[in-house]
Amino acid sequence: MESFKTIEEGGEATYEIQRSRFLAQTTYAASEEEARAFVLACKKKYYDARHNPSAWVIGKAGERQKSNDDGEPGGTAGNPILEAIKKRGLTDTVIVVTRYFGGIKLGAGGLIRAYGHAAALGLDASRPVRCLKLLRLAVTIDYPLLAVLENFVRQNNLRLEDTIYGEKVQLLLLLEKEQLDPLETAITDLTAARASCELLGETWGRIPL
């Protein structure tokens, strides 16, 4: 799995129909433990609500999935919430949709549509990102070249992880695989071969969508 989609920041959205109010809350969760903790926190916060159905998809390939109707008729709440996550191809994502009953029954079809719509609104209010494997490239230079290289990084919208100051300066760049060879060539040309480039391995990075 070289990349996957998730949400960087959670969101909230409210949807009302037939006097029932649905409050959707989303968050990023790296594990089922984190997902359960978020669900419990929402239930505690909205303890006076009749139902707090939830769903999550966890794992880089979305291999761990769970939904909970929390007292609603089977398949009318948790599953449409889960489908909202899957429809967008997201993982490491959890949603809780809190329902305050307004006294008018919506029926099974109405509940499915309402929970699915509320979950989608919650995702609309979230910030999606693509997580992908990035190469960590250390570029070591003398101080007189720092301004030139920093300007190059800005102009090319490169991801700068860190700058380390010592006897020389080391810039840690995060690159997609296809960027590596052209970038090393460009840095060599820019610095007249006075820069030293060292590949430090891989890490997971995030790109806003």
Steps between C-alpha positions, in 0.01 A plus 500: 500500500681808369227752584157535658241767567393613846398819680753724670250694705155396610184696438146547625172545316134514596204373298133529593203314356150442638605668828781246554845659526809311386843619613790342312852507642807362326861449598824334396580178685816296449367198691179337613587604856504866393173450311329343802624783723349758264166317489489479879589867532215596268255282692612660825471851355155435354372273775151649469461390138295194417753349258871538420563263207854480368729342244868489423749376243853438630822382335694613195294264282179558698515145627329568835143624477224524756156655530258530792130589484488593871136408543369599159338223289765263363685634195334844502773705668847351533509353150410821310762684707756234408402523133558876506862437604553222247340697216775762533775243522605614847670304775619576854170687529223478759156664501239529773154629406302606805121505460257704704159349427233754408196284559431404138615158381700504177465134407788275400559669165483845652750407770744355247486817290523731800799329662680467167439865414610621843819293479574644154451853634743423781760385248437812291597701808820299548841557343597208272862410435691240303761313702789364298851368537755780467877481472707692756790675326769678703669782308816626670649833394731778618333805653560731198271274294214498753303795361529364145376155600220634721378711209514193275291303751236776516480552125452128439253450788715226650415348836759606756491274806778669697813715481795395715774752575852378581839547341298481179127528436286198430155531343274195533264478203201270454463386140280280289701229325476658156644825637825350625720474191398832338538678833846367570605609151350847552671543838833389355467756222377774734790459742769413243526156662575649842197336663500150647177299466429195716188285495385424857217258428123540486224648712126559470399850394169676439384703200180709522232405247 
